[in-house]
Coordinates of C-alpha atoms in Angstrom, one line a residue:
Chain A
X1182 CA -8.6 -25.3 -2.0
X1183 CA -5.7 -25.4 0.5
X1184 CA -2.9 -22.3 0.6
X1185 CA -0.4 -23.6 -1.8
X1186 CA -3.2 -24.1 -4.0
X1187 CA -4.7 -20.2 -3.8
X1188 CA -1.0 -19.1 -4.3
X1189 CA -0.3 -21.4 -7.4
X1190 CA -4.1 -20.2 -8.5
X1191 CA -3.2 -16.7 -7.4
X1192 CA 0.2 -16.7 -9.2
X1193 CA -1.7 -17.5 -12.4
X1194 CA -3.7 -14.8 -12.6
X1195 CA -1.4 -12.0 -13.8
X1196 CA 0.0 -14.3 -16.7
X1197 CA -3.3 -15.2 -18.1
X1198 CA -4.6 -11.7 -18.1
X1199 CA -1.3 -10.5 -19.9
X1200 CA -1.6 -13.3 -22.2
X1201 CA -5.0 -12.8 -23.0
X1202 CA -4.3 -9.0 -23.5
X1203 CA -1.3 -9.5 -26.1
X1204 CA -3.7 -12.3 -27.5
X1205 CA -6.4 -9.3 -28.4
X1206 CA -3.9 -7.4 -30.3
X1207 CA -4.0 -4.2 -31.1
X1208 CA -6.8 -3.7 -32.2
X1209 CA -9.2 -1.3 -29.7
X1210 CA -12.7 -3.2 -31.2
X1211 CA -11.7 -6.6 -31.1
X1212 CA -14.9 -9.0 -32.6
X1213 CA -16.8 -11.1 -30.3
X1214 CA -15.2 -14.2 -31.1
X1215 CA -11.8 -13.1 -30.5
X1216 CA -12.8 -11.7 -27.3
X1217 CA -14.2 -15.0 -26.1
X1218 CA -11.4 -17.3 -27.9
X1219 CA -8.3 -15.1 -26.6
X1220 CA -8.8 -16.2 -22.9
X1221 CA -9.4 -19.4 -23.5
X1222 CA -6.4 -19.5 -25.7
X1223 CA -4.3 -18.1 -23.1
X1224 CA -4.8 -20.8 -20.5
X1225 CA -4.5 -23.4 -23.0
X1226 CA -1.5 -22.0 -23.9
X1227 CA 0.0 -21.6 -20.0
X1228 CA -0.9 -24.8 -19.2
X1229 CA 0.9 -26.6 -22.2
X1230 CA 3.4 -29.0 -20.5
X1231 CA 6.9 -28.1 -20.7
X1232 CA 9.0 -30.7 -19.1
X1233 CA 6.7 -31.8 -16.1
X1234 CA 5.2 -28.3 -15.4
X1235 CA 2.9 -26.3 -17.4
X1236 CA 4.1 -23.1 -18.7
X1237 CA 2.4 -20.6 -16.5
X1238 CA 4.6 -22.8 -13.2
X1239 CA 7.7 -21.8 -15.6
X1240 CA 6.5 -18.3 -15.2
X1241 CA 6.4 -18.8 -11.2
X1242 CA 9.6 -19.4 -11.4
X1243 CA 10.8 -16.0 -12.2
X1244 CA 7.6 -14.5 -10.6
X1245 CA 6.0 -16.4 -8.1
X1246 CA 4.3 -13.4 -6.1
X1247 CA 2.5 -10.9 -8.8
X1248 CA 1.0 -7.7 -7.2
X1249 CA -2.5 -7.5 -6.4
X1250 CA -2.3 -4.0 -8.3
X1251 CA -0.8 -5.3 -11.1
X1252 CA -3.4 -8.2 -11.4
X1253 CA -6.1 -5.8 -11.0
X1254 CA -4.7 -3.7 -13.4
X1255 CA -5.0 -6.2 -15.9
X1256 CA -8.4 -7.5 -15.5
X1257 CA -9.6 -3.6 -15.4
X1258 CA -7.6 -3.5 -18.7
X1259 CA -9.1 -6.8 -20.2
X1260 CA -12.5 -6.3 -19.2
X1261 CA -12.2 -2.9 -21.4
X1262 CA -10.7 -4.7 -24.4
X1263 CA -13.5 -7.6 -24.7
X1264 CA -16.4 -5.3 -24.4
X1265 CA -17.1 -4.8 -20.8
X1266 CA -17.3 -1.2 -18.7
X1267 CA -14.7 1.2 -18.9
X1268 CA -13.9 0.8 -15.2
X1269 CA -11.2 3.3 -15.4
X1270 CA -10.8 6.4 -17.1
X1271 CA -7.0 8.4 -18.0
X1272 CA -6.9 9.6 -14.7
X1273 CA -7.0 6.6 -12.9
X1274 CA -4.5 5.3 -15.4
X1275 CA -2.4 8.2 -14.5
X1276 CA -2.6 7.7 -10.5
X1277 CA -1.9 3.8 -11.3
X1278 CA 1.8 4.7 -13.2
X1279 CA 2.4 7.7 -10.6
X1280 CA 1.9 5.1 -7.4
X1281 CA 3.9 2.3 -9.1
X1282 CA 6.7 4.7 -10.0
X1283 CA 6.7 6.2 -6.5
X1284 CA 6.9 2.8 -5.3
X1285 CA 9.3 1.7 -7.4
X1286 CA 11.7 4.6 -6.2
X1287 CA 11.1 4.1 -2.7
X1288 CA 11.3 0.2 -2.9
X1289 CA 14.4 -1.1 -5.2
X1290 CA 17.2 1.0 -4.9
X1291 CA 17.6 0.4 -1.0
X1292 CA 16.1 -3.0 -1.0
X1293 CA 18.5 -4.5 -3.5
X1294 CA 21.4 -2.8 -1.2
X1295 CA 22.2 0.9 -2.5
X1296 CA 21.7 1.9 1.1
X1297 CA 22.1 0.6 4.9
X1298 CA 18.7 0.9 5.1
X1299 CA 16.2 -2.1 3.9
X1300 CA 13.2 -0.5 2.5
X1301 CA 11.9 -3.8 2.3
X1302 CA 11.6 -4.6 5.7
X1303 CA 9.1 -1.8 5.9
X1304 CA 6.7 -4.0 4.2
X1305 CA 7.0 -6.6 7.4
X1306 CA 5.6 -3.8 9.9
X1307 CA 2.2 -1.7 10.0
X1308 CA 4.3 1.8 8.2
X1309 CA 3.7 0.3 4.4
X1310 CA -0.1 -0.1 5.1
X1311 CA -0.7 2.9 6.7
X1312 CA 1.1 5.1 3.9
X1313 CA -1.2 3.1 0.8
X1314 CA -4.3 3.9 3.1
X1315 CA -2.8 7.6 3.4
X1316 CA -2.3 7.5 -0.3
X1317 CA -5.9 5.9 -0.8
X1318 CA -7.7 8.6 1.2
X1319 CA -6.1 11.2 -1.3
X1320 CA -7.2 9.8 -4.4
X1321 CA -10.8 8.5 -2.9
X1322 CA -11.2 12.7 -1.7
X1323 CA -10.2 13.3 -5.2
X1324 CA -12.6 10.5 -6.8
X1325 CA -9.7 9.0 -8.3
X1326 CA -10.8 5.3 -9.5
X1327 CA -7.7 3.8 -8.7
X1328 CA -8.5 4.2 -4.8
X1329 CA -10.6 0.8 -5.2
X1330 CA -7.5 -0.4 -6.4
X1331 CA -5.4 0.1 -3.2
X1332 CA -8.6 -0.8 -0.9
X1333 CA -8.3 -4.6 -2.7
X1334 CA -4.4 -4.3 -2.1
X1335 CA -5.1 -3.5 1.7
X1336 CA -7.4 -6.8 1.7
X1337 CA -4.4 -8.5 0.6
X1338 CA -2.4 -7.3 3.0
X1339 CA -4.5 -8.7 5.3
X1340 CA -4.9 -12.0 3.7
X1341 CA -2.0 -12.6 1.5
X1342 CA -3.4 -14.7 -1.3
X1343 CA 0.4 -15.2 -2.6
X1344 CA 3.8 -16.8 -1.4
X1345 CA 4.9 -13.9 -0.1
X1346 CA 4.1 -12.6 3.4
X1347 CA 5.6 -8.6 2.7
X1348 CA 2.8 -6.1 2.1
X1349 CA 5.0 -4.5 -0.5
X1350 CA 4.6 -7.5 -3.0
X1351 CA 1.2 -7.0 -2.5
X1352 CA 1.1 -3.6 -3.5
X1353 CA 4.1 -3.6 -6.4
X1354 CA 6.2 -6.2 -8.3
X1355 CA 8.8 -5.8 -10.6
X1356 CA 6.7 -5.4 -13.5
X1357 CA 4.2 -3.3 -12.6
X1358 CA 7.4 -1.0 -11.0
X1359 CA 8.9 -1.1 -14.8
X1360 CA 6.0 -0.6 -16.7
X1361 CA 4.8 2.4 -14.0
X1362 CA 8.4 4.2 -14.6
X1363 CA 8.0 3.8 -18.0
X1364 CA 4.6 5.0 -18.6
X1365 CA 5.4 8.0 -16.1
X1366 CA 8.6 8.9 -18.3
X1367 CA 5.8 8.7 -21.4
X1368 CA 3.1 11.1 -19.4
X1369 CA 5.7 13.7 -18.5
X1370 CA 7.5 14.0 -21.7
X1371 CA 3.9 14.2 -23.6
X1372 CA 3.2 16.6 -20.9
X1373 CA 6.0 18.7 -21.9
X1374 CA 5.7 18.6 -25.7
X1375 CA 2.0 19.7 -25.1
X1376 CA 3.1 22.4 -22.7
X1377 CA 5.4 23.4 -25.2
X1378 CA 3.3 23.5 -28.0
X1379 CA 0.9 25.5 -26.4
X1380 CA 3.7 27.8 -24.9
X1381 CA 5.3 28.1 -28.0
X1382 CA 1.4 28.8 -29.7
X1383 CA 1.5 31.7 -27.4
X1384 CA 4.3 33.2 -27.5
X1385 CA 3.9 33.2 -31.5
X1386 CA 0.1 34.9 -30.8
X1387 CA 1.6 37.7 -29.0
X1388 CA 1.9 40.7 -31.0
Chain B
X923 CA -19.9 9.1 -5.6
X924 CA -21.6 10.9 -2.9
X925 CA -20.2 12.4 0.6
X926 CA -21.8 9.2 2.2
X927 CA -20.0 7.0 0.0
X928 CA -17.3 8.7 0.6
X929 CA -17.1 8.5 4.7
X930 CA -18.5 4.9 4.3
X931 CA -15.6 4.1 2.1
X932 CA -13.2 5.7 4.8
X933 CA -14.1 3.8 7.1
X934 CA -13.5 0.6 5.5
X935 CA -10.3 1.6 4.7
X936 CA -9.8 2.0 8.8
X937 CA -11.0 -1.1 9.7
X938 CA -8.5 -2.7 6.7
X939 CA -5.4 -1.4 8.1
X940 CA -6.8 -2.2 11.5
X941 CA -7.0 -5.4 10.2
X942 CA -3.3 -5.1 8.8
X943 CA -1.8 -3.7 12.4
X944 CA -3.8 -6.7 14.2
X945 CA -3.0 -9.6 12.5
X946 CA 0.7 -8.2 11.3
X947 CA 2.9 -10.8 9.2
X948 CA 6.5 -10.4 10.2
X949 CA 8.3 -12.1 12.4
X950 CA 9.1 -10.1 15.9
X951 CA 12.8 -9.0 15.7
X952 CA 14.1 -10.3 19.3
X953 CA 14.6 -8.3 21.9
X954 CA 17.1 -10.9 23.1
X955 CA 20.3 -13.1 22.2
X956 CA 20.1 -16.4 24.2
X957 CA 23.1 -17.8 24.9
X958 CA 23.5 -22.0 25.7
X959 CA 24.8 -22.6 29.0
X960 CA 28.1 -24.9 28.9
X961 CA 28.9 -27.9 31.3
X962 CA 32.4 -27.0 31.2
X963 CA 34.5 -28.5 33.3
X964 CA 37.0 -27.0 35.3
X965 CA 38.8 -25.6 32.6
X966 CA 42.3 -25.1 34.4
X967 CA 42.0 -28.8 35.1
X968 CA 40.7 -29.6 31.8
X969 CA 43.2 -31.7 29.8
X970 CA 44.4 -30.7 26.0
X971 CA 42.0 -32.3 23.9
X972 CA 42.4 -32.1 19.5
X973 CA 40.9 -34.7 17.3
X974 CA 40.2 -34.6 13.1
X975 CA 38.3 -37.2 11.1
X976 CA 36.0 -36.8 8.0
X977 CA 32.5 -36.7 8.8
X978 CA 31.8 -38.7 5.1
X979 CA 34.6 -40.7 5.0
X980 CA 32.8 -43.5 3.1
X981 CA 31.1 -40.9 0.8
X982 CA 32.4 -41.0 -2.4
X983 CA 31.5 -37.7 -4.3
X984 CA 33.1 -35.3 -7.1
X985 CA 32.0 -32.5 -5.0
X986 CA 30.8 -31.7 -1.8
X987 CA 30.3 -28.4 -0.1
X988 CA 29.1 -26.0 2.5
X989 CA 28.9 -28.4 5.5
X990 CA 27.4 -27.2 8.9
X991 CA 27.3 -28.9 12.4
X992 CA 24.3 -28.3 14.7
X993 CA 24.0 -29.6 18.6
X994 CA 20.5 -31.4 18.9
X995 CA 18.0 -31.3 21.9
X996 CA 19.4 -34.4 23.4
X997 CA 22.9 -33.1 22.9
X998 CA 24.0 -35.5 20.1
X999 CA 25.4 -33.6 17.2
X1000 CA 24.3 -33.8 13.3
X1001 CA 26.0 -32.3 10.0
X1002 CA 24.2 -31.0 6.7
X1003 CA 26.0 -30.4 3.4
X1004 CA 25.3 -30.7 0.1
X1005 CA 26.8 -32.6 -2.9
X1006 CA 26.9 -34.2 -6.1
X1007 CA 28.7 -34.3 -9.9
X1008 CA 29.9 -30.7 -9.9
X1009 CA 28.9 -27.1 -7.8
X1010 CA 25.6 -26.3 -9.7
X1011 CA 24.8 -29.6 -11.0
X1012 CA 20.8 -30.3 -11.0
X1013 CA 21.9 -33.6 -9.3
X1014 CA 23.1 -32.2 -6.4
X1015 CA 21.3 -33.5 -3.2
X1016 CA 21.6 -32.5 0.8
X1017 CA 23.1 -35.3 3.4
X1018 CA 22.4 -35.1 6.7
X1019 CA 24.3 -37.5 9.4
X1020 CA 23.9 -37.9 13.0
X1021 CA 27.2 -38.6 15.4
X1022 CA 26.1 -41.8 17.3
X1023 CA 28.5 -42.9 20.1
X1024 CA 31.4 -41.0 18.5
X1025 CA 30.8 -42.1 15.2
X1026 CA 29.5 -40.0 12.2
X1027 CA 26.3 -42.4 10.8
X1028 CA 26.5 -42.5 7.0
X1029 CA 24.9 -40.0 5.2
X1030 CA 21.3 -39.7 4.8
X1031 CA 19.9 -38.0 1.3
X1032 CA 16.8 -35.6 2.8
X1033 CA 16.4 -32.9 -0.1
X1034 CA 16.7 -33.6 -3.8
X1035 CA 16.1 -31.0 -6.5
X1036 CA 13.3 -33.6 -7.7
X1037 CA 11.7 -33.2 -4.3
X1038 CA 12.0 -29.4 -4.3
X1039 CA 10.3 -29.3 -7.8
X1040 CA 7.6 -31.3 -6.5
X1041 CA 6.6 -29.6 -3.4
X1042 CA 6.6 -26.3 -4.8
X1043 CA 5.3 -27.1 -7.9
X1044 CA 8.1 -25.3 -10.2
X1045 CA 11.4 -26.5 -11.9
X1046 CA 14.3 -25.9 -9.6
X1047 CA 18.2 -25.6 -11.1
X1048 CA 19.8 -27.1 -8.0
X1049 CA 20.3 -27.1 -4.6
X1050 CA 23.1 -25.7 -2.4
X1051 CA 23.8 -24.0 1.5
X1052 CA 21.9 -26.3 4.2
X1053 CA 21.4 -25.1 7.5
X1054 CA 19.3 -27.3 10.8
X1055 CA 17.8 -25.0 13.3
X1056 CA 17.4 -27.3 16.6
X1057 CA 13.9 -26.3 17.9
X1058 CA 13.2 -26.9 21.6
X1059 CA 10.7 -28.8 20.9
X1060 CA 12.6 -31.0 19.2
X1061 CA 11.5 -30.3 15.7
X1062 CA 14.1 -29.8 13.0
X1063 CA 13.7 -26.5 10.7
X1064 CA 16.1 -27.1 7.6
X1065 CA 17.1 -24.1 5.9
X1066 CA 18.3 -24.4 2.1
X1067 CA 18.8 -22.6 -0.9
X1068 CA 17.8 -23.5 -4.7
X1069 CA 19.2 -21.9 -7.5
X1070 CA 16.1 -20.6 -9.8
X1071 CA 18.4 -19.6 -12.7
X1072 CA 21.8 -19.0 -13.2
X1073 CA 24.2 -19.3 -10.3
X1074 CA 24.6 -18.2 -6.4
X1075 CA 22.7 -14.5 -7.6
X1076 CA 19.7 -16.6 -8.6
X1077 CA 19.2 -18.5 -5.6
X1078 CA 16.0 -17.9 -3.0
X1079 CA 15.5 -19.4 -0.2
X1080 CA 13.6 -23.0 1.3
X1081 CA 12.4 -24.1 4.2
X1082 CA 11.2 -28.1 5.7
X1083 CA 10.7 -28.9 9.1
X1084 CA 11.3 -32.5 10.6
X1085 CA 9.4 -34.0 13.7
X1086 CA 10.8 -37.2 13.5
X1087 CA 14.5 -36.5 14.1
X1088 CA 15.5 -36.1 10.2
X1089 CA 14.0 -39.1 9.2
X1090 CA 11.1 -37.6 7.0
X1091 CA 10.5 -33.9 6.0
X1092 CA 7.3 -31.7 5.7
X1093 CA 6.0 -30.4 2.3
X1094 CA 9.1 -27.6 1.4
X1095 CA 8.1 -24.2 1.4
X1096 CA 9.8 -21.0 -0.3
X1097 CA 10.6 -17.9 1.6
X1098 CA 10.2 -14.4 0.1
X1099 CA 12.8 -12.4 1.1
X1100 CA 13.6 -10.0 -1.8
X1101 CA 11.1 -7.8 -3.6
X1102 CA 12.5 -8.3 -7.4
X1103 CA 11.8 -12.0 -8.1
X1104 CA 12.8 -13.0 -4.8
X1105 CA 16.4 -13.4 -6.0
X1106 CA 19.5 -13.9 -4.2
X1107 CA 19.3 -14.5 -0.5
X1108 CA 21.3 -17.1 0.7
X1109 CA 22.4 -18.7 4.1
X1110 CA 25.6 -20.2 5.5
X1111 CA 26.6 -19.8 8.8
X1112 CA 25.4 -20.5 12.0
X1113 CA 21.8 -19.5 12.9
X1114 CA 21.6 -18.2 17.2
X1115 CA 18.6 -19.1 19.6
X1116 CA 16.8 -15.5 20.5
X1117 CA 14.0 -15.1 22.9
X1118 CA 11.2 -15.0 20.0
X1119 CA 12.5 -17.9 18.0
X1120 CA 16.0 -18.0 15.8
X1121 CA 18.1 -14.9 14.3
X1122 CA 20.0 -16.8 11.2
X1123 CA 22.8 -14.6 9.5
X1124 CA 21.6 -14.3 5.6
X1125 CA 23.1 -12.5 2.6
X1126 CA 22.4 -11.1 -0.5
X1127 CA 24.8 -11.1 -3.9
X1128 CA 22.4 -10.1 -6.4
X1129 CA 23.2 -6.4 -8.1
X1130 CA 24.9 -5.8 -4.5
X1131 CA 26.5 -8.2 -1.7
X1132 CA 25.5 -7.6 1.5
X1133 CA 24.7 -8.8 4.8
X1134 CA 21.5 -9.5 6.5
X1135 CA 19.6 -10.6 9.5
X1136 CA 16.5 -13.6 9.2
X1137 CA 14.5 -13.6 11.9
X1138 CA 12.5 -16.8 12.5
X1139 CA 9.6 -17.1 14.5
X1140 CA 7.7 -20.5 14.7
X1141 CA 3.8 -21.5 16.0
X1142 CA 2.3 -24.9 15.6
X1143 CA 4.9 -25.8 12.7
X1144 CA 3.8 -22.5 11.1
X1145 CA 6.6 -20.2 10.6
X1146 CA 6.8 -16.1 10.2
X1147 CA 9.9 -14.4 9.3
X1148 CA 11.3 -10.9 8.4
X1149 CA 15.1 -9.9 7.7
X1150 CA 16.9 -6.8 8.3
X1151 CA 20.1 -5.1 7.3
X1152 CA 23.3 -5.1 8.9
X1153 CA 25.2 -2.9 5.8
X1154 CA 24.6 -1.9 2.6
X1155 CA 26.1 -1.8 -0.8
X1156 CA 28.7 -4.2 -2.7
X1157 CA 31.3 -4.7 0.6
X1158 CA 30.8 -7.8 2.7
X1159 CA 28.7 -11.3 3.0
X1160 CA 28.4 -14.4 5.0
X1161 CA 27.8 -13.1 8.4
X1162 CA 29.0 -15.3 11.1
X1163 CA 27.2 -13.8 14.0
X1164 CA 28.9 -13.8 18.0
X1165 CA 26.5 -12.9 20.6
X1166 CA 27.8 -11.7 23.6
X1167 CA 25.1 -11.3 26.2
X1168 CA 20.9 -11.1 25.2
X1169 CA 22.2 -8.0 23.6
X1170 CA 24.9 -7.3 22.6
X1171 CA 27.1 -9.4 19.7
X1172 CA 29.7 -9.0 16.8
X1173 CA 29.5 -10.0 13.1
X1174 CA 32.5 -11.3 11.2
X1175 CA 32.3 -10.5 8.2
X1176 CA 34.0 -12.0 4.6
X1177 CA 35.0 -9.3 2.1
X1178 CA 34.2 -8.2 -1.1
X1179 CA 35.9 -5.1 -1.1
X1180 CA 39.9 -4.8 -2.6
X1181 CA 40.7 -4.2 1.4
X1182 CA 41.5 -8.1 1.7
X1183 CA 40.6 -8.3 5.2
X1184 CA 38.0 -9.9 7.9
X1185 CA 35.4 -7.2 8.6
X1186 CA 33.8 -7.3 11.8
X1187 CA 30.6 -5.3 13.0
X1188 CA 29.2 -4.5 16.4
X1189 CA 25.5 -4.5 18.1
X1190 CA 24.1 -3.4 21.7
X1191 CA 20.6 -3.2 21.1
X1192 CA 19.9 -7.3 20.4
X1193 CA 21.4 -7.2 16.7
X1194 CA 18.7 -3.8 15.9
X1195 CA 21.3 -1.9 14.5
X1196 CA 24.7 -2.7 13.7
X1197 CA 27.9 -0.1 13.2
X1198 CA 29.6 0.1 10.3
X1199 CA 32.2 -2.8 9.2
X1200 CA 35.5 -2.5 10.1
X1201 CA 38.4 -4.3 8.7
X1202 CA 40.4 -6.6 11.2
X1203 CA 44.2 -7.5 11.4
X1204 CA 43.3 -10.7 9.7
X1205 CA 43.8 -11.5 5.8
X1206 CA 40.6 -12.7 3.7
X1207 CA 40.8 -14.0 -0.1
X1208 CA 37.2 -13.3 -0.4
X1209 CA 36.5 -16.3 1.7
X1210 CA 34.3 -17.9 4.1
X1211 CA 35.0 -17.7 8.1
X1212 CA 33.3 -18.7 11.0
X1213 CA 33.8 -17.7 14.8
X1214 CA 32.4 -18.1 17.9
X1215 CA 32.8 -16.6 21.6
X1216 CA 34.6 -18.6 24.6
X1217 CA 33.4 -18.8 27.6
X1218 CA 35.7 -16.2 28.9
X1219 CA 34.7 -13.8 26.3
X1220 CA 37.6 -14.0 23.7
X1221 CA 36.7 -14.7 20.1
X1222 CA 37.8 -17.4 17.9
X1223 CA 37.7 -17.3 14.3
X1224 CA 38.5 -19.9 11.7
X1225 CA 39.5 -18.3 8.2
X1226 CA 42.0 -18.7 5.2
X1227 CA 45.1 -16.8 6.2
X1228 CA 45.8 -15.0 3.1
X1229 CA 44.9 -12.4 1.2
X1230 CA 45.0 -15.0 -2.4
X1231 CA 43.8 -18.5 -2.2
X1232 CA 41.8 -21.3 0.0
X1233 CA 45.0 -23.6 0.7
X1234 CA 45.4 -22.7 4.2
X1235 CA 42.9 -22.6 6.8
X1236 CA 44.0 -21.3 10.7
X1237 CA 42.2 -20.1 13.9
X1238 CA 43.0 -16.8 15.2
X1239 CA 42.2 -15.6 19.0
X1240 CA 40.9 -11.9 20.2
X1241 CA 40.9 -11.0 23.8
X1242 CA 39.7 -7.6 23.2
X1243 CA 36.2 -8.3 21.8
X1244 CA 37.6 -8.3 17.7
X1245 CA 40.2 -5.6 18.0
X1246 CA 42.9 -7.2 17.5
X1247 CA 43.8 -10.9 16.9
X1248 CA 46.5 -13.5 17.3
X1249 CA 46.8 -16.5 15.0
X1250 CA 47.0 -19.8 17.4
X1251 CA 47.2 -22.4 14.9
X1252 CA 47.4 -23.7 11.6
X1253 CA 44.1 -26.5 10.8
X1254 CA 45.5 -27.6 7.3
X1255 CA 48.0 -25.8 4.8
X1256 CA 48.8 -27.4 1.4
X1257 CA 49.4 -25.7 -1.9
X1258 CA 47.5 -28.5 -3.9
X1259 CA 44.7 -28.7 -1.9
X1260 CA 41.7 -26.2 -1.1
X1261 CA 39.9 -25.8 2.4
X1262 CA 37.0 -23.7 3.0
X1263 CA 33.4 -22.6 4.1
X1264 CA 34.8 -23.3 8.1
X1265 CA 31.7 -23.5 10.5
X1266 CA 32.0 -23.4 14.2
X1267 CA 29.9 -24.9 17.4
X1268 CA 30.5 -24.9 20.6
X1269 CA 28.4 -27.9 21.9
X1270 CA 27.0 -27.8 25.3
X1271 CA 29.8 -30.1 26.7
X1272 CA 32.3 -27.2 26.0
X1273 CA 34.3 -28.9 22.9
X1274 CA 34.5 -26.8 19.9
X1275 CA 33.5 -28.5 16.5
X1276 CA 34.6 -27.1 13.2
X1277 CA 33.5 -28.4 9.6
X1278 CA 34.9 -27.2 6.6
X1279 CA 35.3 -28.4 3.0
X1280 CA 38.4 -30.2 2.5
X1281 CA 39.5 -29.7 -0.9
X1282 CA 35.6 -29.9 -2.1
X1283 CA 35.8 -33.4 -2.4
X1284 CA 35.3 -34.6 1.8
X1285 CA 33.6 -32.7 5.0
X1286 CA 36.1 -32.4 7.6
X1287 CA 35.7 -31.9 11.5
X1288 CA 38.0 -30.7 13.7
X1289 CA 36.9 -31.5 17.7
X1290 CA 39.0 -29.3 20.1
X1291 CA 38.3 -27.8 23.7
X1292 CA 39.2 -24.4 25.1
X1293 CA 42.4 -26.2 27.3
X1294 CA 43.7 -26.8 23.5
X1295 CA 43.1 -23.1 22.5
X1296 CA 44.9 -21.8 25.4
X1297 CA 47.9 -24.0 25.2
X1298 CA 48.0 -23.2 21.4
X1299 CA 47.9 -19.3 22.4
X1300 CA 50.9 -20.0 25.1
X1301 CA 52.7 -21.6 22.3
X1302 CA 52.6 -18.3 19.9
X1303 CA 54.6 -15.4 20.9

């Protein structure tokens, strides 16, 4: 497998995992047949030729550098959905969304021109790898499993299985960034509601 | 997880970070610009020289645009442009022509949409804005824009290498320069040789419109790159980089504000940082400009001398490093036509070449020397 083939193969993983998850539907316990068939059908759909190119290469037209984080999170979700081990607990997912949100807010506004400072440029130097390692250490210390994903992201920053040579693209992409921001907002809202309810309950309980 | 396992993982992390630091991934930002040496005849003794011609006189295309001219290692000239049925046509191709014995040869097609689609293994809408970097080893590095979707804001940068003077080209590679779907990076103006490779003025026009620099270095045909920013916001674009010496440089900028003026920014640290762009006294109707530094330190710019429209193309000179400008000549003036996207180059023999889109149908080249510039300046009050 040459370098270009590796890039194409890697860029196909995230769309395949995402489509497999979509085909599994919303049933938390899909049948064995559906668990096996969904990834196969997803692969078949992505290979359908459309004007000289398989569908998956049309997706690469828009996103040719899915992040390693997104790819691994999709893989973890798919493994759990098809009856494999639940690798992530709720706190691990929360860490994934929080890190994704923080990275999005640091990266996108400045990189898209909001300031004279280009945050994307940090991904060509050592600073982003050091920051990622620091977050990984913190997560390891508190026993959060998202740290293992970040270890693989750091590995990706060395080998770059994607077209991009920028370390940001190993850590985050626009899809993971948007999902993270939405998920973080939902987590904050649900936290506010739950603390509000418990606060109200406490107030009512007071004499 | 046990304490020992966590320590082991922390050590693995250290090794990984060390790996990232050792391997690195960007191109080193240059420690200095390289100023090409000129084999000038005695400027005072030189006779004024001025000539104009069409580079693609034999070509009959409905649309041609964004021409650039390059001096190759053997001191011959080569020109590039793109053309086809209309601006965003999938049938547009990139054309290449060499000057031989003072005559521009028939244009050769060096890149098509189909070839880029094949090499990148993905669909492409159309091509545009080609630029050539003549490496000192004689190889030619081509940079060009392809549009993934929409118009110019949906563009991406690509590169290819020729080891045989432009006859054949290597597999096209995509450069990733933006984190948001790698959208909206464009190239247009003259690259500058640096101690480590090339500094190429690029710009983004997606949510914001702002100028940047792409730093390229190359080893055994493999390129590494990174970019840095000149200014942010929705302000200026299409930078024209003019080095004064190894550390000092100027950038002239196309305006995208209501000021309708050419902007200038300065660097004193080899392009690492830039001053806040300031408006000059020259107008700009949101159109491309190009500038060079003459050997005595004066700056010369080709620009559309209007706040609206591109029917006039003029030259202006600055004797005070861009603080004030004096118009010295009108290259084109026809209300029925459009003259745009000038590209300036001073070759090693001192001859100044200006190429531009002539009414969107031809690539015109105007050549003159510094003696002609001096004569034009002397004529002005």
